[in-house]
Amino acid sequence: MAATHPKAPAARRLAQGCWSAFWDYETPKVIVVRNRRLGVVYRAVQLLILLYFVWYVFIVQKSYQDSETGPESSVITKVKGITESEHKVWDVEEYVKPPEGGSVFSIITRIEVTPFQTLGACPESIRVPNATCHSDADCTAGELDMLGNGLRTGRCVPYYHGAAKTCEMSGWCPVEDGAAVSHFLGRMAPNFTVLIKNSIHYPKFQFSKGNIAHREGDYLRRCTFEQGSDPYCPIFRLGFIVEQAGENFTELAHRGGVIGVIINWDCDLDLPASQCNPKYSFRRLDPKHIPASSGYNFRFAKYYRVNSTTTRTLIKAYGIRIDVIVHGQAGKFSLIPTIINLATALTSIGVGSFLCDWILLTFMNKNKVYSHKKFDKMVNTPDQHVGQGLPTSELPQQDSTPADPKGLAQL
């Protein structure tokens, strides 16, 4: 028992300290420093923080709202118009690919046609690497070049025109660059009309809206889009879309390209639904300044039979691809983000006190006087007080403040 007796005062002091920490209330010391320049800095910092939260956080960013980004969206498109090439009139069914009317479609403006291709043997394209030859020894029979047009037969034959020779291949003949004929469809293409029907839904707020006005009769047959006067007529001239994207239509029609139609639905749902309107913007998406990848084209073929022989017409199509991109954000007042941002604002105002304390403790002439007034320092006492079982709160305390009769008045 004698061995455990000295531990009792220590356990009692620990218990008293725990109960004291649970029941006691601590508050920071407030010191008034009469310094005009420091006071101006303090109030200026508080004012800047207050302006930041009031103007930017709450007014511009609307942080008092609960928000939802990326609305659920559907897009239906339809193109109308006719055009002509050198020997043919083209309608929508021929120059719009694919015909389903989705958010991505192409309007063909120029084609290179290779007619009457049949399965057989003919010279390989001179554009294919390692296709040129001088004798049969330069051509390996049975070789299949992934960049070529067919299986090589092992013969070196004269090219379609000129004195060059290329390896013969077995496939669809003649190859494209040997007999292709170019046709331009873009002369009347600027007058094509494009209908973009878009509807969006924000599931969090159960809000839905479309970009077509609720009007009776043949409204869509006689209207065209105007951002100021008629924003709910989503019928655009193709020439208008290309112009708004900052492109030259003739150049774009010859080489092809990708134009993005961006529909932005930014909606403040604290306002009436009539204030939630679509905003359209247009820009080119493909890298036109990089020669290796500029322009847009694709190939397709039309098959038919002549005298029991399968024949096809190969078409390399250049066109304007339209990508309809829908995005947006909706917001509505909510108590939780409002409380969080108010608490953040009130906490951030304390940055002014931190900055002024740092200035006082670092740069002011009487920084030591301020340090002694702000911080109370506890000094160790002789061991006999501890041995007598005195609690920490009853130990002698020494204030190391210098005997400066003027104190902080000199700051």
Short mmCIF file of C-alpha atoms in Angstrom, two decimals:
data_model
loop_
_atom_site.label_atom_id
_atom_site.label_comp_id
_atom_site.label_asym_id
_atom_site.label_seq_id
_atom_site.Cartn_x
_atom_site.Cartn_y
_atom_site.Cartn_z
CA MET A 1 0.00 0.00 0.00
CA ALA A 2 2.87 2.38 0.80
CA ALA A 3 4.24 1.91 -2.74
CA THR A 4 0.98 3.02 -4.40
CA HIS A 5 0.22 5.99 -2.09
CA PRO A 6 2.31 8.65 -4.00
CA LYS A 7 0.29 7.93 -7.16
CA ALA A 8 -2.99 9.04 -5.57
CA PRO A 9 -2.33 12.83 -5.73
CA ALA A 10 -1.25 12.50 -9.36
CA ALA A 11 -4.45 10.63 -10.27
CA ARG A 12 -6.51 13.22 -8.38
CA ARG A 13 -4.80 16.09 -10.21
CA LEU A 14 -5.43 14.35 -13.56
CA ALA A 15 -9.12 13.91 -12.71
CA GLN A 16 -9.44 17.55 -11.61
CA GLY A 17 -7.75 18.68 -14.82
CA CYS A 18 -10.14 16.63 -16.95
CA TRP A 19 -13.23 18.00 -15.16
CA SER A 20 -11.81 21.52 -15.38
CA ALA A 21 -11.28 21.21 -19.12
CA PHE A 22 -14.87 19.96 -19.50
CA TRP A 23 -16.62 22.65 -17.46
CA ASP A 24 -14.39 25.72 -17.87
CA TYR A 25 -15.00 28.33 -20.57
CA GLU A 26 -12.03 29.88 -22.33
CA THR A 27 -12.12 33.22 -24.13
CA PRO A 28 -9.35 35.08 -25.96
CA LYS A 29 -7.87 38.24 -24.54
CA VAL A 30 -8.77 41.47 -26.37
CA ILE A 31 -6.14 44.20 -26.59
CA VAL A 32 -6.89 47.59 -28.11
CA VAL A 33 -3.95 49.04 -30.01
CA ARG A 34 -4.30 52.73 -30.84
CA ASN A 35 -2.43 53.00 -34.11
CA ARG A 36 -4.09 54.81 -37.02
CA ARG A 37 -2.16 53.18 -39.86
CA LEU A 38 -2.63 49.71 -38.46
CA GLY A 39 -6.32 50.39 -37.95
CA VAL A 40 -6.71 51.51 -41.58
CA VAL A 41 -4.99 48.31 -42.79
CA TYR A 42 -7.25 46.21 -40.55
CA ARG A 43 -10.49 47.80 -41.76
CA ALA A 44 -9.33 47.79 -45.40
CA VAL A 45 -8.64 44.03 -45.28
CA GLN A 46 -12.03 43.41 -43.69
CA LEU A 47 -13.74 45.56 -46.33
CA LEU A 48 -12.01 43.73 -49.21
CA ILE A 49 -12.97 40.33 -47.81
CA LEU A 50 -16.54 41.51 -47.27
CA LEU A 51 -16.79 42.88 -50.82
CA TYR A 52 -15.36 39.65 -52.24
CA PHE A 53 -18.00 37.50 -50.54
CA VAL A 54 -20.94 39.85 -51.13
CA TRP A 55 -20.20 40.74 -54.76
CA TYR A 56 -18.35 37.73 -56.20
CA VAL A 57 -19.38 34.75 -54.07
CA PHE A 58 -23.03 35.64 -53.49
CA ILE A 59 -23.96 37.88 -56.46
CA VAL A 60 -21.75 36.60 -59.31
CA GLN A 61 -21.31 32.94 -58.31
CA LYS A 62 -24.70 32.72 -56.57
CA SER A 63 -23.27 30.47 -53.90
CA TYR A 64 -26.52 30.64 -51.96
CA GLN A 65 -28.00 28.22 -54.51
CA ASP A 66 -27.94 24.47 -54.86
CA SER A 67 -26.81 23.73 -58.41
CA GLU A 68 -26.93 20.96 -61.02
CA THR A 69 -24.71 20.74 -64.09
CA GLY A 70 -25.07 18.69 -67.26
CA PRO A 71 -28.80 18.56 -68.06
CA GLU A 72 -30.43 15.51 -69.58
CA SER A 73 -30.84 16.41 -73.22
CA SER A 74 -32.25 15.18 -76.52
CA VAL A 75 -31.45 16.58 -79.99
CA ILE A 76 -33.34 16.04 -83.25
CA THR A 77 -32.10 17.66 -86.48
CA LYS A 78 -33.53 18.05 -89.95
CA VAL A 79 -31.97 19.59 -93.08
CA LYS A 80 -33.91 20.99 -96.02
CA GLY A 81 -32.81 22.28 -99.41
CA ILE A 82 -31.72 21.19 -102.89
CA THR A 83 -28.51 21.80 -104.81
CA GLU A 84 -26.88 20.81 -108.07
CA SER A 85 -23.52 19.70 -109.40
CA GLU A 86 -22.30 19.71 -113.02
CA HIS A 87 -24.76 17.08 -114.25
CA LYS A 88 -27.15 16.34 -111.39
CA VAL A 89 -29.65 17.78 -108.90
CA TRP A 90 -29.13 16.64 -105.32
CA ASP A 91 -31.77 16.43 -102.59
CA VAL A 92 -31.58 15.90 -98.82
CA GLU A 93 -31.68 12.11 -99.05
CA GLU A 94 -28.41 12.14 -100.99
CA TYR A 95 -26.23 14.79 -99.35
CA VAL A 96 -27.08 14.33 -95.63
CA LYS A 97 -25.29 11.49 -93.80
CA PRO A 98 -26.56 9.79 -91.69
CA PRO A 99 -30.23 10.46 -92.46
CA GLU A 100 -31.58 9.73 -88.95
CA GLY A 101 -31.31 13.34 -87.77
CA GLY A 102 -29.16 12.98 -84.65
CA SER A 103 -26.89 15.43 -82.88
CA VAL A 104 -24.00 14.67 -85.28
CA PHE A 105 -24.55 14.73 -89.05
CA SER A 106 -22.71 15.67 -92.25
CA ILE A 107 -23.76 17.77 -95.21
CA ILE A 108 -21.84 16.70 -98.33
CA THR A 109 -20.52 19.67 -100.35
CA ARG A 110 -18.02 17.98 -102.71
CA ILE A 111 -17.50 14.43 -103.95
CA GLU A 112 -14.85 12.50 -105.86
CA VAL A 113 -16.57 9.68 -107.72
CA THR A 114 -14.89 6.51 -109.01
CA PRO A 115 -17.55 4.79 -111.15
CA PHE A 116 -17.83 1.25 -112.49
CA GLN A 117 -15.46 -0.47 -110.09
CA THR A 118 -15.39 -4.24 -110.47
CA LEU A 119 -13.39 -7.01 -108.83
CA GLY A 120 -10.24 -7.71 -110.86
CA ALA A 121 -6.52 -6.93 -111.25
CA CYS A 122 -5.16 -3.43 -111.90
CA PRO A 123 -2.22 -1.12 -110.98
CA GLU A 124 -1.97 -0.13 -107.33
CA SER A 125 -2.34 3.56 -106.41
CA ILE A 126 0.87 5.51 -106.74
CA ARG A 127 0.09 7.15 -103.39
CA VAL A 128 0.57 3.86 -101.53
CA PRO A 129 4.08 3.53 -99.99
CA ASN A 130 6.40 1.07 -101.83
CA ALA A 131 3.87 0.68 -104.64
CA THR A 132 6.17 1.99 -107.42
CA CYS A 133 8.37 -0.58 -109.14
CA HIS A 134 10.77 -1.15 -112.06
CA SER A 135 10.35 -4.91 -112.57
CA ASP A 136 8.41 -7.88 -111.22
CA ALA A 137 11.22 -8.51 -108.74
CA ASP A 138 10.13 -5.37 -106.85
CA CYS A 139 6.65 -6.82 -106.22
CA THR A 140 6.06 -9.70 -103.81
CA ALA A 141 3.16 -11.95 -104.76
CA GLY A 142 0.58 -12.46 -102.01
CA GLU A 143 1.66 -9.37 -100.05
CA LEU A 144 -1.23 -7.49 -98.43
CA ASP A 145 -0.47 -3.85 -97.67
CA MET A 146 -2.77 -2.40 -95.01
CA LEU A 147 -2.48 1.04 -96.68
CA GLY A 148 -3.14 -0.35 -100.15
CA ASN A 149 -6.26 -1.39 -102.05
CA GLY A 150 -5.82 -5.13 -102.48
CA LEU A 151 -3.62 -8.25 -102.64
CA ARG A 152 -0.48 -7.91 -104.80
CA THR A 153 -0.13 -10.35 -107.70
CA GLY A 154 3.67 -10.05 -108.11
CA ARG A 155 3.59 -8.23 -111.46
CA CYS A 156 4.92 -4.73 -112.20
CA VAL A 157 2.55 -2.97 -114.65
CA PRO A 158 2.29 0.52 -116.21
CA TYR A 159 0.30 3.08 -114.22
CA TYR A 160 -2.97 4.59 -115.49
CA HIS A 161 -1.21 7.65 -116.89
CA GLY A 162 2.39 8.75 -117.33
CA ALA A 163 5.53 6.63 -117.56
CA ALA A 164 5.45 5.32 -113.97
CA LYS A 165 4.88 1.70 -113.01
CA THR A 166 3.28 0.24 -109.89
CA CYS A 167 2.73 -3.24 -108.52
CA GLU A 168 -0.44 -4.90 -109.73
CA MET A 169 -3.06 -5.72 -107.11
CA SER A 170 -6.23 -7.80 -106.98
CA GLY A 171 -9.26 -5.87 -105.69
CA TRP A 172 -11.78 -3.24 -106.75
CA CYS A 173 -10.57 -1.73 -110.04
CA PRO A 174 -9.77 0.88 -111.13
CA VAL A 175 -8.42 2.40 -107.91
CA GLU A 176 -9.67 5.74 -106.68
CA ASP A 177 -6.93 8.12 -107.86
CA GLY A 178 -6.80 6.45 -111.25
CA ALA A 179 -10.34 7.34 -112.39
CA ALA A 180 -11.96 9.67 -109.82
CA VAL A 181 -14.09 12.59 -111.04
CA SER A 182 -14.78 15.61 -108.77
CA HIS A 183 -18.24 17.21 -108.37
CA PHE A 184 -18.96 20.37 -106.33
CA LEU A 185 -22.32 20.52 -104.52
CA GLY A 186 -21.75 23.63 -102.46
CA ARG A 187 -23.00 26.39 -104.75
CA MET A 188 -26.48 26.51 -103.19
CA ALA A 189 -25.53 24.92 -99.88
CA PRO A 190 -25.39 28.24 -97.91
CA ASN A 191 -29.19 28.43 -98.27
CA PHE A 192 -29.82 25.01 -96.71
CA THR A 193 -31.85 25.25 -93.52
CA VAL A 194 -31.07 23.22 -90.41
CA LEU A 195 -33.72 22.61 -87.75
CA ILE A 196 -32.24 21.81 -84.32
CA LYS A 197 -34.91 20.63 -81.91
CA ASN A 198 -33.57 20.44 -78.36
CA SER A 199 -35.22 19.69 -75.01
CA ILE A 200 -33.52 19.57 -71.62
CA HIS A 201 -34.41 18.33 -68.14
CA TYR A 202 -32.84 19.01 -64.73
CA PRO A 203 -33.95 16.03 -62.58
CA LYS A 204 -32.86 17.55 -59.26
CA PHE A 205 -35.29 20.44 -59.67
CA GLN A 206 -37.84 18.63 -61.87
CA PHE A 207 -37.49 21.36 -64.50
CA SER A 208 -37.91 20.80 -68.25
CA LYS A 209 -37.91 23.10 -71.25
CA GLY A 210 -37.45 23.08 -75.03
CA ASN A 211 -36.05 25.50 -77.57
CA ILE A 212 -39.19 25.76 -79.73
CA ALA A 213 -41.93 28.31 -78.97
CA HIS A 214 -45.46 27.05 -78.26
CA ARG A 215 -47.23 28.61 -81.22
CA GLU A 216 -50.01 27.44 -83.46
CA GLY A 217 -50.05 27.03 -87.24
CA ASP A 218 -47.09 26.96 -89.59
CA TYR A 219 -44.77 29.01 -87.40
CA LEU A 220 -41.71 26.83 -88.11
CA ARG A 221 -42.29 27.01 -91.86
CA ARG A 222 -41.78 30.76 -92.08
CA CYS A 223 -39.39 31.69 -89.25
CA THR A 224 -35.60 31.80 -89.00
CA PHE A 225 -33.41 32.19 -85.93
CA GLU A 226 -32.74 35.66 -84.53
CA GLN A 227 -31.12 35.87 -81.08
CA GLY A 228 -32.80 39.18 -80.28
CA SER A 229 -36.23 38.98 -81.90
CA ASP A 230 -36.91 35.25 -82.36
CA PRO A 231 -34.72 33.06 -80.07
CA TYR A 232 -37.29 30.23 -80.02
CA CYS A 233 -37.16 29.53 -83.76
CA PRO A 234 -34.25 27.03 -84.00
CA ILE A 235 -34.02 27.07 -87.80
CA PHE A 236 -30.58 28.14 -89.01
CA ARG A 237 -29.22 28.78 -92.49
CA LEU A 238 -26.09 26.74 -93.11
CA GLY A 239 -24.36 29.86 -94.37
CA PHE A 240 -25.26 31.65 -91.12
CA ILE A 241 -23.75 28.82 -89.01
CA VAL A 242 -20.49 28.88 -90.97
CA GLU A 243 -20.33 32.69 -90.86
CA GLN A 244 -20.90 32.77 -87.09
CA ALA A 245 -18.06 30.26 -86.71
CA GLY A 246 -15.76 32.72 -88.52
CA GLU A 247 -15.14 30.54 -91.59
CA ASN A 248 -15.14 31.08 -95.37
CA PHE A 249 -17.93 28.94 -96.80
CA THR A 250 -16.35 28.18 -100.20
CA GLU A 251 -13.05 27.06 -98.66
CA LEU A 252 -14.85 24.98 -96.04
CA ALA A 253 -17.06 23.34 -98.67
CA HIS A 254 -14.03 22.24 -100.73
CA ARG A 255 -11.90 20.81 -97.91
CA GLY A 256 -14.58 19.97 -95.36
CA GLY A 257 -14.59 20.75 -91.66
CA VAL A 258 -16.36 20.29 -88.32
CA ILE A 259 -18.57 23.05 -86.90
CA GLY A 260 -19.86 22.93 -83.33
CA VAL A 261 -23.29 24.34 -82.48
CA ILE A 262 -23.17 24.88 -78.72
CA ILE A 263 -26.48 25.32 -76.87
CA ASN A 264 -26.07 26.66 -73.35
CA TRP A 265 -28.89 26.39 -70.80
CA ASP A 266 -27.84 28.45 -67.75
CA CYS A 267 -30.98 28.79 -65.65
CA ASP A 268 -31.65 30.68 -62.41
CA LEU A 269 -34.69 28.80 -61.14
CA ASP A 270 -35.39 31.44 -58.49
CA LEU A 271 -36.69 33.49 -61.44
CA PRO A 272 -39.70 32.64 -63.65
CA ALA A 273 -39.24 29.84 -66.20
CA SER A 274 -39.53 32.38 -69.01
CA GLN A 275 -36.11 33.73 -67.96
CA CYS A 276 -34.43 30.39 -68.71
CA ASN A 277 -33.52 30.74 -72.40
CA PRO A 278 -31.09 28.86 -74.67
CA LYS A 279 -27.99 30.70 -75.85
CA TYR A 280 -26.33 29.57 -79.09
CA SER A 281 -22.69 29.85 -80.09
CA PHE A 282 -20.79 28.48 -83.08
CA ARG A 283 -17.14 27.58 -83.60
CA ARG A 284 -14.95 25.32 -85.68
CA LEU A 285 -13.84 22.18 -83.86
CA ASP A 286 -11.29 20.52 -86.16
CA PRO A 287 -7.67 21.83 -86.29
CA LYS A 288 -7.72 23.71 -89.59
CA HIS A 289 -4.17 25.11 -89.15
CA ILE A 290 -2.59 21.63 -89.13
CA PRO A 291 -2.21 20.49 -92.78
CA ALA A 292 -1.88 16.81 -91.89
CA SER A 293 -5.32 16.65 -90.26
CA SER A 294 -7.31 19.62 -91.55
CA GLY A 295 -10.61 19.17 -93.34
CA TYR A 296 -13.22 16.43 -93.12
CA ASN A 297 -14.04 13.61 -95.55
CA PHE A 298 -15.31 10.03 -95.60
CA ARG A 299 -15.97 7.28 -98.14
CA PHE A 300 -18.95 5.13 -99.00
CA ALA A 301 -20.01 3.02 -101.97
CA LYS A 302 -23.19 2.27 -103.91
CA TYR A 303 -23.48 -1.31 -105.28
CA TYR A 304 -25.43 -2.63 -108.26
CA ARG A 305 -25.26 -5.48 -110.80
CA VAL A 306 -24.58 -5.15 -114.53
CA ASN A 307 -24.85 -8.33 -116.65
CA SER A 308 -24.56 -10.54 -113.53
CA THR A 309 -21.37 -8.67 -112.52
CA THR A 310 -21.23 -6.87 -109.17
CA THR A 311 -20.29 -3.26 -109.75
CA ARG A 312 -19.95 -0.35 -107.41
CA THR A 313 -19.49 3.43 -107.45
CA LEU A 314 -16.96 4.61 -104.86
CA ILE A 315 -17.59 8.09 -103.45
CA LYS A 316 -15.12 10.12 -101.42
CA ALA A 317 -17.25 12.83 -99.80
CA TYR A 318 -16.07 16.16 -98.42
CA GLY A 319 -18.53 18.01 -96.26
CA ILE A 320 -19.44 20.12 -93.26
CA ARG A 321 -20.01 18.04 -90.16
CA ILE A 322 -22.31 19.61 -87.55
CA ASP A 323 -21.87 18.61 -83.89
CA VAL A 324 -24.67 19.85 -81.62
CA ILE A 325 -23.32 20.15 -78.08
CA VAL A 326 -25.67 20.87 -75.16
CA HIS A 327 -24.53 21.94 -71.72
CA GLY A 328 -25.69 24.20 -68.92
CA GLN A 329 -26.22 24.70 -65.21
CA ALA A 330 -29.30 25.30 -63.09
CA GLY A 331 -29.39 26.79 -59.61
CA LYS A 332 -32.03 27.35 -56.93
CA PHE A 333 -31.91 28.81 -53.41
CA SER A 334 -30.98 26.34 -50.69
CA LEU A 335 -30.43 26.94 -46.98
CA ILE A 336 -27.43 24.61 -46.57
CA PRO A 337 -25.01 26.26 -49.07
CA THR A 338 -26.16 29.68 -47.80
CA ILE A 339 -25.21 28.81 -44.20
CA ILE A 340 -21.90 27.27 -45.27
CA ASN A 341 -20.86 30.30 -47.29
CA LEU A 342 -21.98 32.75 -44.59
CA ALA A 343 -19.87 30.86 -42.05
CA THR A 344 -16.93 30.91 -44.45
CA ALA A 345 -17.34 34.65 -44.93
CA LEU A 346 -17.44 35.37 -41.19
CA THR A 347 -14.42 33.16 -40.59
CA SER A 348 -12.46 34.80 -43.40
CA ILE A 349 -12.91 38.24 -41.86
CA GLY A 350 -10.52 37.05 -39.13
CA VAL A 351 -7.72 37.15 -41.71
CA GLY A 352 -7.48 40.88 -40.97
CA SER A 353 -6.63 40.19 -37.34
CA PHE A 354 -4.02 37.61 -38.32
CA LEU A 355 -2.38 40.03 -40.77
CA CYS A 356 -2.29 42.91 -38.26
CA ASP A 357 -0.92 40.63 -35.52
CA TRP A 358 1.86 39.59 -37.87
CA ILE A 359 2.67 43.24 -38.65
CA LEU A 360 2.71 44.12 -34.93
CA LEU A 361 4.92 41.19 -33.97
CA THR A 362 7.32 41.64 -36.90
CA PHE A 363 7.62 45.24 -38.07
CA MET A 364 6.39 47.62 -35.33
CA ASN A 365 8.92 49.41 -33.11
CA LYS A 366 7.20 48.27 -29.90
CA ASN A 367 6.64 44.71 -31.02
CA LYS A 368 8.05 43.27 -27.77
CA VAL A 369 5.60 45.30 -25.70
CA TYR A 370 2.72 43.93 -27.77
CA SER A 371 4.06 40.39 -27.48
CA HIS A 372 4.19 40.58 -23.69
CA LYS A 373 0.69 41.98 -23.48
CA LYS A 374 -0.79 39.41 -25.87
CA PHE A 375 0.83 36.24 -24.50
CA ASP A 376 0.87 35.16 -20.82
CA LYS A 377 3.88 32.96 -20.10
CA MET A 378 3.76 30.31 -17.36
CA VAL A 379 7.04 29.63 -15.51
CA ASN A 380 8.08 26.42 -13.82
CA THR A 381 7.89 26.39 -9.98
CA PRO A 382 10.03 24.44 -7.51
CA ASP A 383 9.32 20.74 -7.23
CA GLN A 384 8.12 21.09 -3.64
CA HIS A 385 4.85 22.65 -4.81
CA VAL A 386 4.18 19.62 -6.94
CA GLY A 387 5.08 17.32 -4.13
CA GLN A 388 2.57 19.09 -1.88
CA GLY A 389 -0.22 18.09 -4.22
CA LEU A 390 -1.08 21.58 -5.44
CA PRO A 391 -3.11 21.57 -8.68
CA THR A 392 -1.65 23.24 -11.71
CA SER A 393 -4.17 26.09 -11.52
CA GLU A 394 -2.85 27.03 -8.02
CA LEU A 395 0.83 27.21 -9.01
CA PRO A 396 2.43 30.65 -8.77
CA GLN A 397 2.16 32.60 -12.01
CA GLN A 398 4.61 35.18 -13.22
CA ASP A 399 3.81 37.88 -15.73
CA SER A 400 6.89 38.89 -17.62
CA THR A 401 5.38 42.17 -18.86
CA PRO A 402 7.99 44.94 -18.61
CA ALA A 403 7.26 47.81 -16.32
CA ASP A 404 6.41 50.21 -19.11
CA PRO A 405 4.06 52.81 -17.64
CA LYS A 406 2.95 53.87 -21.13
CA GLY A 407 2.43 50.29 -22.36
CA LEU A 408 0.74 49.92 -25.68
CA ALA A 409 -0.05 53.61 -25.89
CA GLN A 410 3.32 54.02 -27.60
CA LEU A 411 2.42 51.61 -30.44
#
